[in-house]
GROMACS .gro file of C-alpha atoms in nm:
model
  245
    1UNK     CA    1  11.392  13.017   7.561
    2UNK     CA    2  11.099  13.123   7.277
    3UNK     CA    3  10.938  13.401   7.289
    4UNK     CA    4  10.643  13.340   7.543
    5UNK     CA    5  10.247  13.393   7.468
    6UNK     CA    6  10.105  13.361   7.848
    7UNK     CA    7   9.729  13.376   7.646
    8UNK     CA    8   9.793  13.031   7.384
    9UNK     CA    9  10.018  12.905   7.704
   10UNK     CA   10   9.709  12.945   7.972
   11UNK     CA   11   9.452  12.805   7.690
   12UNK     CA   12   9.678  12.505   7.584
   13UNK     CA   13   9.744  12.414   7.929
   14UNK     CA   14   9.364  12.448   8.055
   15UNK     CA   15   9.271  12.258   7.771
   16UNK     CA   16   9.523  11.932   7.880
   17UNK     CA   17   9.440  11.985   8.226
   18UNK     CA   18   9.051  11.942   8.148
   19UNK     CA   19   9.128  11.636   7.930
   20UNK     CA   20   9.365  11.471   8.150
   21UNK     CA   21   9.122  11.521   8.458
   22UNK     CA   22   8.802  11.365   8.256
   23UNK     CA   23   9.050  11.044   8.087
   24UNK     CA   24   9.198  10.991   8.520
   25UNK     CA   25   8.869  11.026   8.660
   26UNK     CA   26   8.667  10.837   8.403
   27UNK     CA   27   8.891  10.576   8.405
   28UNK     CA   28   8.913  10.582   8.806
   29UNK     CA   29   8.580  10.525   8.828
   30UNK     CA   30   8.550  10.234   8.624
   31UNK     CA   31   8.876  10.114   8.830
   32UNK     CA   32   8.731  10.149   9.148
   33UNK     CA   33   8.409   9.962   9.039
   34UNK     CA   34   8.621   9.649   8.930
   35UNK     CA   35   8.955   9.666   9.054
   36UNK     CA   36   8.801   9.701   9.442
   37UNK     CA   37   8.554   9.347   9.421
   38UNK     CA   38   8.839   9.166   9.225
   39UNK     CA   39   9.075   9.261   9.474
   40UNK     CA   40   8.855   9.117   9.749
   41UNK     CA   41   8.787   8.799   9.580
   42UNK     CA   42   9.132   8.758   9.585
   43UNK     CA   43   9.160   8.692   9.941
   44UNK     CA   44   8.837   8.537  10.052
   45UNK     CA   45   8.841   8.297   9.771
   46UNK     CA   46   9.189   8.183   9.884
   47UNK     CA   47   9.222   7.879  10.103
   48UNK     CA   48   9.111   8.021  10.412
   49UNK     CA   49   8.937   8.330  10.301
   50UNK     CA   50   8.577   8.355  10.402
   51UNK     CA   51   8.440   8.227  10.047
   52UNK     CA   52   8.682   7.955   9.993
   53UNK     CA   53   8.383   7.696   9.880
   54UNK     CA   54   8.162   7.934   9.685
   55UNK     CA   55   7.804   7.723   9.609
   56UNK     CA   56   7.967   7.456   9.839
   57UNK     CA   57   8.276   7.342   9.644
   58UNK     CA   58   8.617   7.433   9.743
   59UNK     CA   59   8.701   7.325   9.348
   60UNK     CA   60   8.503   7.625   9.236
   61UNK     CA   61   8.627   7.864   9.463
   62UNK     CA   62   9.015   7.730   9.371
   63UNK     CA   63   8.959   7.712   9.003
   64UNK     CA   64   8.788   8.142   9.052
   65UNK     CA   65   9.028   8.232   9.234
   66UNK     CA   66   9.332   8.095   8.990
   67UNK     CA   67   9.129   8.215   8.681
   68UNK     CA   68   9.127   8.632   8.887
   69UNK     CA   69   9.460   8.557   8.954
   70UNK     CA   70   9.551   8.530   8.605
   71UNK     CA   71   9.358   8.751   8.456
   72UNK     CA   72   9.502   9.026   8.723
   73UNK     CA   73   9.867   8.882   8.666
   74UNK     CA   74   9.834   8.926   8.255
   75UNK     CA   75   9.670   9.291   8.334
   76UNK     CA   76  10.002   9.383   8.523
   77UNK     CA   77  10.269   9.200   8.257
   78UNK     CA   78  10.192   9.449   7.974
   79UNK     CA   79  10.378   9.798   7.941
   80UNK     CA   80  10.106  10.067   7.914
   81UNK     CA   81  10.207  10.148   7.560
   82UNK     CA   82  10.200   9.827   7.422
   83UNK     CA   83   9.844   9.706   7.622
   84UNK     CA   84   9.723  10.042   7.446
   85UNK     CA   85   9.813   9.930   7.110
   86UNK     CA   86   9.702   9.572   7.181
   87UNK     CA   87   9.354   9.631   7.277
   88UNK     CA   88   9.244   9.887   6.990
   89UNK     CA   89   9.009   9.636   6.861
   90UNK     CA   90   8.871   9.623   7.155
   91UNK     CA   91   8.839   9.987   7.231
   92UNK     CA   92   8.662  10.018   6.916
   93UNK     CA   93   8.405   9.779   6.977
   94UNK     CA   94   8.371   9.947   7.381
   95UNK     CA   95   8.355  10.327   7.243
   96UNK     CA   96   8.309  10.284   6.873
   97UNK     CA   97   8.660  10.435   6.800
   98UNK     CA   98   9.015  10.378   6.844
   99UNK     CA   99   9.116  10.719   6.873
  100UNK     CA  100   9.038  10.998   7.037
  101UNK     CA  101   8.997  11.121   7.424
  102UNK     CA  102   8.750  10.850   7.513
  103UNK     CA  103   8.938  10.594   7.333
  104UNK     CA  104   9.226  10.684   7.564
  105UNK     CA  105   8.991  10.567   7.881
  106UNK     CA  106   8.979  10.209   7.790
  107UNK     CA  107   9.331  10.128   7.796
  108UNK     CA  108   9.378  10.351   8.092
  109UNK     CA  109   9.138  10.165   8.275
  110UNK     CA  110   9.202   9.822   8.174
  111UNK     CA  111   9.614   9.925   8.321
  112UNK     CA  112   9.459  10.017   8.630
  113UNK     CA  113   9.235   9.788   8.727
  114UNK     CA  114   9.498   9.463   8.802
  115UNK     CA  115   9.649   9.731   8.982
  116UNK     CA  116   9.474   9.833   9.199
  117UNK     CA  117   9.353   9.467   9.253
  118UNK     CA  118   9.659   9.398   9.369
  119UNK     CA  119   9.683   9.653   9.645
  120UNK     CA  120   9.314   9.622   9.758
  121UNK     CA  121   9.451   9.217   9.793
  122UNK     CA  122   9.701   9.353  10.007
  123UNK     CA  123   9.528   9.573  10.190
  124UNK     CA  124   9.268   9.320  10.331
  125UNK     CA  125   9.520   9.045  10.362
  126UNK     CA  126   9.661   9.288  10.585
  127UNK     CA  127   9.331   9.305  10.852
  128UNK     CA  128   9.388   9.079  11.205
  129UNK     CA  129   9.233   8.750  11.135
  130UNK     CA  130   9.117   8.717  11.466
  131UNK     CA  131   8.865   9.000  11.389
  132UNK     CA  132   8.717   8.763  11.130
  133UNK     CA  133   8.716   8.476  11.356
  134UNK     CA  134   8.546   8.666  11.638
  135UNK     CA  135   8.279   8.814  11.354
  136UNK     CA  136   8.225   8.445  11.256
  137UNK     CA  137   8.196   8.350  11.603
  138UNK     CA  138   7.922   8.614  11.646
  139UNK     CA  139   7.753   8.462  11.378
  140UNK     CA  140   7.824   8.754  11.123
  141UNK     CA  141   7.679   8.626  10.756
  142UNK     CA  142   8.005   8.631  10.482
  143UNK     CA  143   7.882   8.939  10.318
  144UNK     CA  144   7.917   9.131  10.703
  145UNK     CA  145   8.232   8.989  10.754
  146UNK     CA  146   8.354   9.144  10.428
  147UNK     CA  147   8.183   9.475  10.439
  148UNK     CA  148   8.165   9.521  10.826
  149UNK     CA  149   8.517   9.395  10.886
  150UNK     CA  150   8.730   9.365  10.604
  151UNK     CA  151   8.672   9.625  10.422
  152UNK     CA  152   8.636   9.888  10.732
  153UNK     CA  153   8.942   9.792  10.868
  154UNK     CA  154   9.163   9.777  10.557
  155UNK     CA  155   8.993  10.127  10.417
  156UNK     CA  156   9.345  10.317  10.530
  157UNK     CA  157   9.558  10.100  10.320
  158UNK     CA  158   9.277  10.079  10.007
  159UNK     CA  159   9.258  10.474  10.009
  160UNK     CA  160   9.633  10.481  10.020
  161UNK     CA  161   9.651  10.271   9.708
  162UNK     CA  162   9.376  10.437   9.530
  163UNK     CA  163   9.559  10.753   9.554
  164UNK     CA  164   9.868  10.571   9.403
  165UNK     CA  165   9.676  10.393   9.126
  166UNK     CA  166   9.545  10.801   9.074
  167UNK     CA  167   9.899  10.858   9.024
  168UNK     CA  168   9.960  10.593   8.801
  169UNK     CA  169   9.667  10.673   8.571
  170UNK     CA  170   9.803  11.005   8.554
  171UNK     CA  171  10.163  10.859   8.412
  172UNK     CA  172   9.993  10.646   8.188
  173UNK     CA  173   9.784  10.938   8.094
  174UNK     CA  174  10.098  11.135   7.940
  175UNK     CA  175  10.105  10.826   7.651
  176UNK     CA  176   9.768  10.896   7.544
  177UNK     CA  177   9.891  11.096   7.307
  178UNK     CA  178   9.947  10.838   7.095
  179UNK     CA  179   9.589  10.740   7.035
  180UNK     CA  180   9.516  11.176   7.018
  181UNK     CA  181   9.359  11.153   7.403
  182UNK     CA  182   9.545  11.468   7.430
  183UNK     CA  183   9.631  11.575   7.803
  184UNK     CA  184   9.919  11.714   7.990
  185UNK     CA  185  10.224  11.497   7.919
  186UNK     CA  186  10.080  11.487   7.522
  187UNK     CA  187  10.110  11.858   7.520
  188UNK     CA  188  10.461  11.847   7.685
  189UNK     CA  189  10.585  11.608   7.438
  190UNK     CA  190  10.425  11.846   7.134
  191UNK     CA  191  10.491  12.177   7.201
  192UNK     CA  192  10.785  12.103   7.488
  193UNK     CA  193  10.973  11.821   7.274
  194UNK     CA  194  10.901  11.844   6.967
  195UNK     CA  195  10.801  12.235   6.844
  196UNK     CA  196  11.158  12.295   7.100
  197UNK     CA  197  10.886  12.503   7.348
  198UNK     CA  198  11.060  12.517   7.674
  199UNK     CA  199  10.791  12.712   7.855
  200UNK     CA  200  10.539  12.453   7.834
  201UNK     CA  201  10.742  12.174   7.914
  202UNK     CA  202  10.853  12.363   8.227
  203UNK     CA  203  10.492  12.466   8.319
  204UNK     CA  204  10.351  12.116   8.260
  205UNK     CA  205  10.625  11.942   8.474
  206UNK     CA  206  10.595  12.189   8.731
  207UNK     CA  207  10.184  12.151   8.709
  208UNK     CA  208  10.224  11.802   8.672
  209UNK     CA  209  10.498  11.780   8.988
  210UNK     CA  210  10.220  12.011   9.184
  211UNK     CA  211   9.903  11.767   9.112
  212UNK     CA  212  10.082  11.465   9.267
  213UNK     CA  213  10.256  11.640   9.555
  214UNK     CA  214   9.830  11.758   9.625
  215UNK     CA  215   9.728  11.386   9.552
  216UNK     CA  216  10.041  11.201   9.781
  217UNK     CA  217   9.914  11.473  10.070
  218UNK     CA  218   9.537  11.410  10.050
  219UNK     CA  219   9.557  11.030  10.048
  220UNK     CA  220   9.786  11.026  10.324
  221UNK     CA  221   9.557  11.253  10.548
  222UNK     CA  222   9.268  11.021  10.450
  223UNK     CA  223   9.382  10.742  10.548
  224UNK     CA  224   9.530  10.846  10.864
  225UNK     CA  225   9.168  11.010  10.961
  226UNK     CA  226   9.028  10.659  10.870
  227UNK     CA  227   9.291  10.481  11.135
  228UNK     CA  228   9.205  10.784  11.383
  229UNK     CA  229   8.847  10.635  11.322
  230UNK     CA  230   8.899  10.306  11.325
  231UNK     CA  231   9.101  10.340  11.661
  232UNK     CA  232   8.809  10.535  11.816
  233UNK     CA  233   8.568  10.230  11.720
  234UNK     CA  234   8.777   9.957  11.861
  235UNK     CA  235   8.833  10.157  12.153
  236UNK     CA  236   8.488  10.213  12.230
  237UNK     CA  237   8.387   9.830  12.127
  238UNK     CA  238   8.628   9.726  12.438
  239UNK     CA  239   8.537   9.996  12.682
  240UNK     CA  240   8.224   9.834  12.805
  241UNK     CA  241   8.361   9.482  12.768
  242UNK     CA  242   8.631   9.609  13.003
  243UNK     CA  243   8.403   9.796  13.235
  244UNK     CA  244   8.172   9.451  13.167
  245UNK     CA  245   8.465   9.206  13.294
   0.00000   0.00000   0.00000
């Protein structure tokens, strides 16, 4: 292996580390503004859903919810490199450059979002309908029944998949690079691949292989302390029905 400088190593390293950290969490942000109300629209402006006949007219609410659908299907058909070279025009005209760290955030977040659409869909598809029927029995307005039931009870599955879309954003992350938005896997691929480095590439997969062993752990023990809580709320809901009856 080369010769080792622990001082150039530790700088390089802290330097992708802070760069891939602001593109992910930038770009999560912005994902988790968009990608969490499009993935809700999915489902209650299905047939069915709570919102199928937006302003009165199923039509509408069909013709929305096939136009989200698309838009969300297109997001997901394009291979992160190519989306990130297909939208420079665009990222220009969002950031007022096509290259560079920020540049990097708009592609990143324009992968994520359909996404993470998709698994917030699947998430509250995933919620007991009767809860919905017995909220709309109780006279719940449609904006309750999605933010006091559907999105409550589904919160384990939407934290799970924002933790993977995390994930994601962090593989897409390593081909910023190409548009200079520096970052771990760009600094791999420099000094690991191409100046024949070994050291970093080992430290940045092992740093890299540490982050989303940290991430998979956290999400998991989120979401389980959000089906602890959502256990202890049903639970005490029935108790005095029970003690009621």
């Amino acid at each position: 292996m080369n010769d080792l400088d622990l001082n150039d190593l530790v700088a390089d390293v802290s330097k992708a580390l802070g760069e891939t950290a602001a593109m992910v969490g930038v770009a999560l942000v912005f994902t988790v503004l968009i990608g969490l109300p499009l993935g809700i629209l999915l489902v209650i402006l299905d047939k069915g859903g709570v919102l199928d006949a937006p302003f009165g007219s199923r039509s509408f609410g069909r013709a929305l919810h096939a136009v989200i659908g698309f838009v969300v299907n297109v997001g997901r058909s394009l291979p992160f490199i190519i989306l990130m070279v297909a939208i420079l025009p665009f990222t220009k005209l969002l950031v007022g450059k096509s290259f560079g760290l920020w540049a990097a955030v708009v592609p990143l977040t324009v992968a994520a979002i359909p996404f993470f659409a998709r698994l917030v869909e699947i998430a509250v598809r995933e919620v007991d309908h009767g809860l919905v029927e017995a909220a709309v029995s109780l006279g719940k307005t449609k904006s309750a029944i999605v933010w006091k039931v559907l999105v409550p009870e589904s919160l384990p599955a939407i934290v799970l998949g924002l933790f993977t879309s995390v994930i994601s954003l962090l593989n897409y992350s390593a081909m910023a690079g190409v548009i200079g938005g520096g970052g771990l896997g760009d600094l791999a691929l420099r000094e690991g691949y191409q100046r024949y480095n070994e050291w970093y590439m080992l430290v940045v997969v092992v740093l890299l292989v540490v982050i989303v062993q940290a991430l998979q752990s956290l999400g998991s023990a989120l979401a389980r302390r959000f089906r602890h809580d959502n256990r202890a709320a049903i639970t005490a809901r029935s108790e005095p029905a029970a003690v009621a009856g």
